PDB file of C-alpha atoms in Angstrom:
ATOM      1  CA  GLY K1323      13.836  -5.619   7.837  1.00  0.00           C
ATOM      2  CA  GLU K1324      10.500  -7.310   7.182  1.00  0.00           C
ATOM      3  CA  ASN K1325      10.118  -9.241   3.739  1.00  0.00           C
ATOM      4  CA  VAL K1326       6.622 -10.420   2.607  1.00  0.00           C
ATOM      5  CA  GLU K1327       6.155 -13.043  -0.026  1.00  0.00           C
ATOM      6  CA  GLN K1328       2.781 -13.511  -1.769  1.00  0.00           C
ATOM      7  CA  HIS K1329       1.572 -16.337  -4.060  1.00  0.00           C
ATOM      8  CA  PRO K1330       0.386 -16.817  -6.599  1.00  0.00           C
ATOM      9  CA  SER K1331       1.004 -13.774  -8.691  1.00  0.00           C
ATOM     10  CA  THR K1332      -1.924 -14.717 -10.730  1.00  0.00           C
ATOM     11  CA  LEU K1333      -5.005 -16.401 -10.027  1.00  0.00           C
ATOM     12  CA  SER K1334      -8.262 -17.471 -12.251  1.00  0.00           C
ATOM     13  CA  VAL K1335     -11.107 -19.028 -10.838  1.00  0.00           C
ATOM     14  CA  GLN K1336     -14.791 -19.636 -11.943  1.00  0.00           C
ATOM     15  CA  GLU K1337     -17.417 -17.324 -10.651  1.00  0.00           C
ATOM     16  CA  GLY K1338     -19.015 -18.853  -7.702  1.00  0.00           C
ATOM     17  CA  ASP K1339     -15.787 -20.935  -6.716  1.00  0.00           C
ATOM     18  CA  SER K1340     -13.393 -19.993  -3.874  1.00  0.00           C
ATOM     19  CA  ALA K1341     -10.083 -18.190  -4.093  1.00  0.00           C
ATOM     20  CA  VAL K1342      -7.078 -18.390  -1.726  1.00  0.00           C
ATOM     21  CA  ILE K1343      -4.009 -16.120  -1.561  1.00  0.00           C
ATOM     22  CA  LYS K1344      -1.172 -16.929   0.616  1.00  0.00           C
ATOM     23  CA  CYS K1345       1.476 -14.817   2.179  1.00  0.00           C
ATOM     24  CA  THR K1346       4.498 -15.356   4.340  1.00  0.00           C
ATOM     25  CA  TYR K1347       6.547 -12.881   6.394  1.00  0.00           C
ATOM     26  CA  SER K1348       9.835 -12.843   7.825  1.00  0.00           C
ATOM     27  CA  ASP K1349       9.967 -10.553  11.034  1.00  0.00           C
ATOM     28  CA  SER K1350       8.346 -12.500  13.966  1.00  0.00           C
ATOM     29  CA  ALA K1351       7.662  -9.066  15.596  1.00  0.00           C
ATOM     30  CA  SER K1352       5.116  -8.266  13.038  1.00  0.00           C
ATOM     31  CA  ASN K1353       1.579  -8.068  14.754  1.00  0.00           C
ATOM     32  CA  TYR K1354      -0.606  -6.627  12.216  1.00  0.00           C
ATOM     33  CA  PHE K1355      -1.673  -8.027   8.705  1.00  0.00           C
ATOM     34  CA  PRO K1356      -3.824  -5.995   6.511  1.00  0.00           C
ATOM     35  CA  TRP K1357      -5.142  -6.878   2.859  1.00  0.00           C
ATOM     36  CA  TYR K1358      -5.764  -4.321   0.300  1.00  0.00           C
ATOM     37  CA  LYS K1359      -7.729  -4.633  -2.855  1.00  0.00           C
ATOM     38  CA  GLN K1360      -7.043  -2.595  -5.986  1.00  0.00           C
ATOM     39  CA  GLU K1361      -9.441  -2.464  -8.748  1.00  0.00           C
ATOM     40  CA  LEU K1362      -8.234  -1.540 -12.205  1.00  0.00           C
ATOM     41  CA  GLY K1363      -7.404   2.182 -12.455  1.00  0.00           C
ATOM     42  CA  LYS K1364      -8.207   2.756  -8.857  1.00  0.00           C
ATOM     43  CA  ARG K1365      -6.403   3.328  -5.617  1.00  0.00           C
ATOM     44  CA  PRO K1366      -5.850   0.262  -3.018  1.00  0.00           C
ATOM     45  CA  GLN K1367      -8.375   0.002  -0.292  1.00  0.00           C
ATOM     46  CA  LEU K1368      -8.440  -2.034   2.691  1.00  0.00           C
ATOM     47  CA  ILE K1369     -10.843  -4.973   2.741  1.00  0.00           C
ATOM     48  CA  ILE K1370      -9.897  -6.722   6.028  1.00  0.00           C
ATOM     49  CA  ASP K1371      -7.105  -6.982   8.603  1.00  0.00           C
ATOM     50  CA  ILE K1372      -5.990  -9.242  11.275  1.00  0.00           C
ATOM     51  CA  ARG K1373      -3.956  -8.645  14.498  1.00  0.00           C
ATOM     52  CA  SER K1374      -1.454 -11.149  15.880  1.00  0.00           C
ATOM     53  CA  ASN K1375      -3.569 -11.961  18.934  1.00  0.00           C
ATOM     54  CA  VAL K1376      -6.377 -13.607  16.674  1.00  0.00           C
ATOM     55  CA  GLY K1377      -6.122 -16.665  14.331  1.00  0.00           C
ATOM     56  CA  GLU K1378      -8.996 -15.915  11.943  1.00  0.00           C
ATOM     57  CA  LYS K1379     -11.286 -13.168  11.135  1.00  0.00           C
ATOM     58  CA  LYS K1380     -14.192 -13.183   8.688  1.00  0.00           C
ATOM     59  CA  ASP K1381     -16.343 -10.505   7.046  1.00  0.00           C
ATOM     60  CA  GLN K1382     -19.215 -11.830   4.767  1.00  0.00           C
ATOM     61  CA  ARG K1383     -17.537 -13.730   1.867  1.00  0.00           C
ATOM     62  CA  ILE K1384     -13.973 -12.768   2.981  1.00  0.00           C
ATOM     63  CA  ALA K1385     -11.819 -14.504   5.791  1.00  0.00           C
ATOM     64  CA  VAL K1386      -8.347 -14.239   6.742  1.00  0.00           C
ATOM     65  CA  THR K1387      -6.338 -16.860   8.748  1.00  0.00           C
ATOM     66  CA  LEU K1388      -2.986 -16.250  10.608  1.00  0.00           C
ATOM     67  CA  ASN K1389      -0.376 -18.869  11.630  1.00  0.00           C
ATOM     68  CA  LYS K1390       2.076 -17.051  13.723  1.00  0.00           C
ATOM     69  CA  THR K1391       4.287 -20.188  14.298  1.00  0.00           C
ATOM     70  CA  ALA K1392       4.659 -20.665  10.851  1.00  0.00           C
ATOM     71  CA  LYS K1393       4.552 -16.958   9.907  1.00  0.00           C
ATOM     72  CA  HIS K1394       1.938 -17.580   7.262  1.00  0.00           C
ATOM     73  CA  PHE K1395      -1.472 -15.682   6.698  1.00  0.00           C
ATOM     74  CA  SER K1396      -4.074 -16.294   3.887  1.00  0.00           C
ATOM     75  CA  LEU K1397      -7.102 -14.518   2.284  1.00  0.00           C
ATOM     76  CA  HIS K1398     -10.014 -16.675   1.467  1.00  0.00           C
ATOM     77  CA  ILE K1399     -12.879 -15.416  -0.862  1.00  0.00           C
ATOM     78  CA  THR K1400     -15.825 -17.643  -1.054  1.00  0.00           C
ATOM     79  CA  GLU K1401     -18.571 -17.578  -3.573  1.00  0.00           C
ATOM     80  CA  THR K1402     -16.599 -15.265  -5.957  1.00  0.00           C
ATOM     81  CA  GLN K1403     -18.165 -12.653  -8.092  1.00  0.00           C
ATOM     82  CA  PRO K1404     -17.145 -10.611 -11.029  1.00  0.00           C
ATOM     83  CA  GLU K1405     -16.530  -7.635  -8.805  1.00  0.00           C
ATOM     84  CA  ASP K1406     -14.040  -9.437  -7.014  1.00  0.00           C
ATOM     85  CA  SER K1407     -11.702  -9.180  -9.952  1.00  0.00           C
ATOM     86  CA  ALA K1408      -8.766  -7.138  -8.981  1.00  0.00           C
ATOM     87  CA  VAL K1409      -5.232  -7.132  -7.651  1.00  0.00           C
ATOM     88  CA  TYR K1410      -4.957  -8.035  -3.755  1.00  0.00           C
ATOM     89  CA  PHE K1411      -2.017  -7.175  -1.702  1.00  0.00           C
ATOM     90  CA  CYS K1412      -1.025  -8.655   1.544  1.00  0.00           C
ATOM     91  CA  ALA K1413       1.107  -6.645   3.991  1.00  0.00           C
ATOM     92  CA  ALA K1414       2.831  -7.069   7.418  1.00  0.00           C
ATOM     93  CA  SER K1415       3.654  -4.207   9.964  1.00  0.00           C
ATOM     94  CA  LYS K1416       5.069  -4.099  13.578  1.00  0.00           C
ATOM     95  CA  ASP K1417       4.577  -0.120  13.605  1.00  0.00           C
ATOM     96  CA  ASP K1418       3.222   2.393  11.485  1.00  0.00           C
ATOM     97  CA  LYS K1419       5.232   1.226   8.422  1.00  0.00           C
ATOM     98  CA  ILE K1420       3.576  -1.419   6.396  1.00  0.00           C
ATOM     99  CA  ILE K1421       5.433  -3.852   3.959  1.00  0.00           C
ATOM    100  CA  PHE K1422       3.555  -5.142   1.045  1.00  0.00           C
ATOM    101  CA  GLY K1423       3.739  -8.166  -0.825  1.00  0.00           C
ATOM    102  CA  LYS K1424       4.070  -8.049  -4.777  1.00  0.00           C
ATOM    103  CA  GLY K1425       0.393  -8.686  -5.334  1.00  0.00           C
ATOM    104  CA  THR K1426      -1.952 -11.213  -6.737  1.00  0.00           C
ATOM    105  CA  ARG K1427      -3.984 -10.609  -9.675  1.00  0.00           C
ATOM    106  CA  LEU K1428      -7.430 -12.406  -9.206  1.00  0.00           C
ATOM    107  CA  HIS K1429      -9.508 -12.924 -12.523  1.00  0.00           C
ATOM    108  CA  ILE K1430     -13.092 -14.249 -12.169  1.00  0.00           C
ATOM    109  CA  LEU K1431     -14.074 -16.418 -15.074  1.00  0.00           C
ATOM    110  CA  PRO K1432     -17.765 -16.159 -16.234  1.00  0.00           C
TER     111      PRO K1432
ATOM    112  CA  ASP B1165     -14.766  10.645   4.578  1.00  0.00           C
ATOM    113  CA  VAL B1166     -11.132  10.539   4.083  1.00  0.00           C
ATOM    114  CA  LYS B1167      -9.588  12.334   1.107  1.00  0.00           C
ATOM    115  CA  VAL B1168      -6.215  12.141  -0.089  1.00  0.00           C
ATOM    116  CA  THR B1169      -5.438  14.093  -3.225  1.00  0.00           C
ATOM    117  CA  GLN B1170      -2.282  14.181  -5.562  1.00  0.00           C
ATOM    118  CA  SER B1171      -1.507  17.177  -7.644  1.00  0.00           C
ATOM    119  CA  SER B1172      -1.252  15.305 -10.983  1.00  0.00           C
ATOM    120  CA  ARG B1173      -2.848  12.061 -12.436  1.00  0.00           C
ATOM    121  CA  TYR B1174      -0.420  12.096 -15.333  1.00  0.00           C
ATOM    122  CA  LEU B1175       3.067  13.880 -15.587  1.00  0.00           C
ATOM    123  CA  VAL B1176       5.635  13.613 -18.467  1.00  0.00           C
ATOM    124  CA  LYS B1177       9.202  14.951 -17.804  1.00  0.00           C
ATOM    125  CA  ARG B1178      12.586  14.927 -19.233  1.00  0.00           C
ATOM    126  CA  THR B1179      15.711  13.172 -17.911  1.00  0.00           C
ATOM    127  CA  GLY B1180      17.617  15.623 -15.572  1.00  0.00           C
ATOM    128  CA  GLU B1181      14.567  17.701 -14.636  1.00  0.00           C
ATOM    129  CA  LYS B1182      13.510  18.253 -10.969  1.00  0.00           C
ATOM    130  CA  VAL B1183       9.987  16.955 -10.406  1.00  0.00           C
ATOM    131  CA  PHE B1184       7.720  17.746  -7.289  1.00  0.00           C
ATOM    132  CA  LEU B1185       4.807  15.468  -6.519  1.00  0.00           C
ATOM    133  CA  GLU B1186       2.494  16.574  -4.056  1.00  0.00           C
ATOM    134  CA  CYS B1187       0.047  15.079  -1.712  1.00  0.00           C
ATOM    135  CA  VAL B1188      -2.649  16.501   0.582  1.00  0.00           C
ATOM    136  CA  GLN B1189      -4.806  14.925   3.051  1.00  0.00           C
ATOM    137  CA  ASP B1190      -7.749  16.364   4.982  1.00  0.00           C
ATOM    138  CA  MET B1191      -8.314  14.163   7.879  1.00  0.00           C
ATOM    139  CA  ASP B1192      -5.521  15.514  10.206  1.00  0.00           C
ATOM    140  CA  HIS B1193      -3.443  12.261   9.777  1.00  0.00           C
ATOM    141  CA  GLU B1194      -0.009  12.292  11.552  1.00  0.00           C
ATOM    142  CA  ASN B1195       1.258   9.670   9.127  1.00  0.00           C
ATOM    143  CA  MET B1196       2.199  10.076   5.355  1.00  0.00           C
ATOM    144  CA  PHE B1197       3.637   7.917   2.875  1.00  0.00           C
ATOM    145  CA  TRP B1198       5.094   7.697  -0.555  1.00  0.00           C
ATOM    146  CA  TYR B1199       5.067   4.501  -2.526  1.00  0.00           C
ATOM    147  CA  ARG B1200       6.011   3.537  -6.110  1.00  0.00           C
ATOM    148  CA  GLN B1201       3.841   0.803  -7.840  1.00  0.00           C
ATOM    149  CA  ASP B1202       5.498  -1.118 -10.793  1.00  0.00           C
ATOM    150  CA  PRO B1203       4.155  -4.264 -12.429  1.00  0.00           C
ATOM    151  CA  GLY B1204       5.175  -7.447 -10.624  1.00  0.00           C
ATOM    152  CA  LEU B1205       6.950  -5.594  -7.802  1.00  0.00           C
ATOM    153  CA  GLY B1206       3.790  -4.471  -5.613  1.00  0.00           C
ATOM    154  CA  LEU B1207       4.027  -1.290  -3.415  1.00  0.00           C
ATOM    155  CA  ARG B1208       7.399  -0.327  -2.445  1.00  0.00           C
ATOM    156  CA  LEU B1209       7.913   2.381   0.172  1.00  0.00           C
ATOM    157  CA  ILE B1210      10.162   5.417  -0.812  1.00  0.00           C
ATOM    158  CA  TYR B1211       9.801   7.727   2.221  1.00  0.00           C
ATOM    159  CA  PHE B1212       7.327   8.235   5.130  1.00  0.00           C
ATOM    160  CA  SER B1213       6.693  10.834   7.832  1.00  0.00           C
ATOM    161  CA  TYR B1214       5.294  10.806  11.240  1.00  0.00           C
ATOM    162  CA  ASP B1215       5.089  14.416  11.621  1.00  0.00           C
ATOM    163  CA  VAL B1216       5.831  17.814  10.320  1.00  0.00           C
ATOM    164  CA  LYS B1217       9.545  18.262   9.365  1.00  0.00           C
ATOM    165  CA  MET B1218      10.184  14.535  10.081  1.00  0.00           C
ATOM    166  CA  LYS B1219      10.988  12.042   7.677  1.00  0.00           C
ATOM    167  CA  GLU B1220      12.247   8.478   7.286  1.00  0.00           C
ATOM    168  CA  LYS B1221      13.792   6.412   4.529  1.00  0.00           C
ATOM    169  CA  GLY B1222      11.696   3.668   3.354  1.00  0.00           C
ATOM    170  CA  ASP B1223      13.008   0.579   1.230  1.00  0.00           C
ATOM    171  CA  ILE B1224      13.775   2.542  -2.077  1.00  0.00           C
ATOM    172  CA  PRO B1225      14.821   5.951  -1.096  1.00  0.00           C
ATOM    173  CA  GLU B1226      17.687   6.585  -3.647  1.00  0.00           C
ATOM    174  CA  GLY B1227      17.145   9.338  -6.094  1.00  0.00           C
ATOM    175  CA  TYR B1228      14.278  10.763  -4.056  1.00  0.00           C
ATOM    176  CA  SER B1229      13.898  13.405  -1.258  1.00  0.00           C
ATOM    177  CA  VAL B1230      10.697  14.566   0.653  1.00  0.00           C
ATOM    178  CA  SER B1231       9.424  17.680   2.504  1.00  0.00           C
ATOM    179  CA  ARG B1232       6.750  17.846   5.076  1.00  0.00           C
ATOM    180  CA  GLU B1233       6.368  21.486   5.996  1.00  0.00           C
ATOM    181  CA  LYS B1234       2.749  21.301   7.016  1.00  0.00           C
ATOM    182  CA  LYS B1235       0.940  18.251   8.469  1.00  0.00           C
ATOM    183  CA  GLU B1236      -1.563  17.959   5.418  1.00  0.00           C
ATOM    184  CA  ARG B1237       0.941  18.000   2.652  1.00  0.00           C
ATOM    185  CA  PHE B1238       3.811  15.654   2.028  1.00  0.00           C
ATOM    186  CA  SER B1239       5.847  16.398  -1.162  1.00  0.00           C
ATOM    187  CA  LEU B1240       8.067  13.866  -3.088  1.00  0.00           C
ATOM    188  CA  ILE B1241      11.099  15.404  -4.922  1.00  0.00           C
ATOM    189  CA  LEU B1242      12.872  13.806  -7.858  1.00  0.00           C
ATOM    190  CA  GLU B1243      16.042  15.956  -7.744  1.00  0.00           C
ATOM    191  CA  SER B1244      17.231  14.847 -11.179  1.00  0.00           C
ATOM    192  CA  ALA B1245      14.675  12.474 -12.828  1.00  0.00           C
ATOM    193  CA  SER B1246      15.930   9.429 -14.650  1.00  0.00           C
ATOM    194  CA  THR B1247      14.149   7.171 -17.018  1.00  0.00           C
ATOM    195  CA  ASN B1248      14.054   4.368 -14.359  1.00  0.00           C
ATOM    196  CA  GLN B1249      11.854   6.427 -12.156  1.00  0.00           C
ATOM    197  CA  THR B1250       9.054   6.176 -14.669  1.00  0.00           C
ATOM    198  CA  SER B1251       6.498   4.652 -12.433  1.00  0.00           C
ATOM    199  CA  MET B1252       3.089   5.058 -10.554  1.00  0.00           C
ATOM    200  CA  TYR B1253       3.477   7.060  -7.598  1.00  0.00           C
ATOM    201  CA  LEU B1254       0.992   6.530  -4.746  1.00  0.00           C
ATOM    202  CA  CYS B1255       0.600   8.807  -1.751  1.00  0.00           C
ATOM    203  CA  ALA B1256      -1.074   7.490   1.520  1.00  0.00           C
ATOM    204  CA  SER B1257      -1.846   8.709   5.074  1.00  0.00           C
ATOM    205  CA  SER B1258      -3.007   7.181   8.301  1.00  0.00           C
ATOM    206  CA  PHE B1259      -3.489   8.168  11.946  1.00  0.00           C
ATOM    207  CA  LEU B1260      -0.465   7.551  14.372  1.00  0.00           C
ATOM    208  CA  GLY B1261      -0.971   4.285  16.150  1.00  0.00           C
ATOM    209  CA  ALA B1262      -0.791   3.904  20.036  1.00  0.00           C
ATOM    210  CA  TRP B1263       1.289   0.864  20.870  1.00  0.00           C
ATOM    211  CA  ASN B1264      -0.022  -2.189  19.426  1.00  0.00           C
ATOM    212  CA  ILE B1265      -2.844  -0.132  17.564  1.00  0.00           C
ATOM    213  CA  HIS B1266      -2.535   0.128  13.836  1.00  0.00           C
ATOM    214  CA  ASN B1267      -4.465   2.306  11.535  1.00  0.00           C
ATOM    215  CA  GLU B1268      -5.745   1.937   7.877  1.00  0.00           C
ATOM    216  CA  GLN B1269      -3.604   3.799   5.247  1.00  0.00           C
ATOM    217  CA  PHE B1270      -5.788   5.832   2.909  1.00  0.00           C
ATOM    218  CA  PHE B1271      -4.365   6.175  -0.632  1.00  0.00           C
ATOM    219  CA  GLY B1272      -4.451   8.848  -2.944  1.00  0.00           C
ATOM    220  CA  PRO B1273      -5.315   8.184  -6.761  1.00  0.00           C
ATOM    221  CA  GLY B1274      -1.823   7.893  -7.794  1.00  0.00           C
ATOM    222  CA  THR B1275       0.419   9.882 -10.322  1.00  0.00           C
ATOM    223  CA  ARG B1276       1.798   8.165 -13.299  1.00  0.00           C
ATOM    224  CA  LEU B1277       5.109   9.618 -14.162  1.00  0.00           C
ATOM    225  CA  THR B1278       6.939   9.255 -17.368  1.00  0.00           C
ATOM    226  CA  VAL B1279      10.419  10.215 -17.612  1.00  0.00           C
ATOM    227  CA  LEU B1280      11.582  10.627 -21.330  1.00  0.00           C
TER     228      LEU B1280
END
């Protein structure tokens, strides 16, 4: 079955700097890669997703890139703000079932 | 606005008890999912359901069962609770995807279960 590896497990960046979270997946049939954000004490929520026919997608300060050949995908957050502090989960899917990575705890330092 | 609700935010049970966790969604979603969330382990899929009375095992189904008698409701059952089932349990729902169409999963607020 699918296996999703996520790195790093913890990331601290200065406010205003960029943050990058990287994931790899094992099943070449996976074709959908969502990213979820979970703020402290709250439920996970979708922030951006990318499908396998696209190499990059951007939404304001957030961008996701996908390298299907290498089975890598990454989340990029630019100009980080305090409200970006959260746990971020990458995921991979080829049907309605989603396999999540273990999560990255992002700290934004003042 | 999608709403996924779970019957309890916090639950304390004793080893060996039968435990029911309830999840209800109000958006007519076909898919429903149960995950457990543990520090450092992310979200692990326990069971999911594509339709009423239909269920499929996820990655960690041992010690759990599920029931989907109505489309809007998906129940997770711990037949005989054990201490290693102490965790945060999250329910989610989504529309059934057509071929190559994937749909966002909407999560409930979670139930923090402690088994003593």
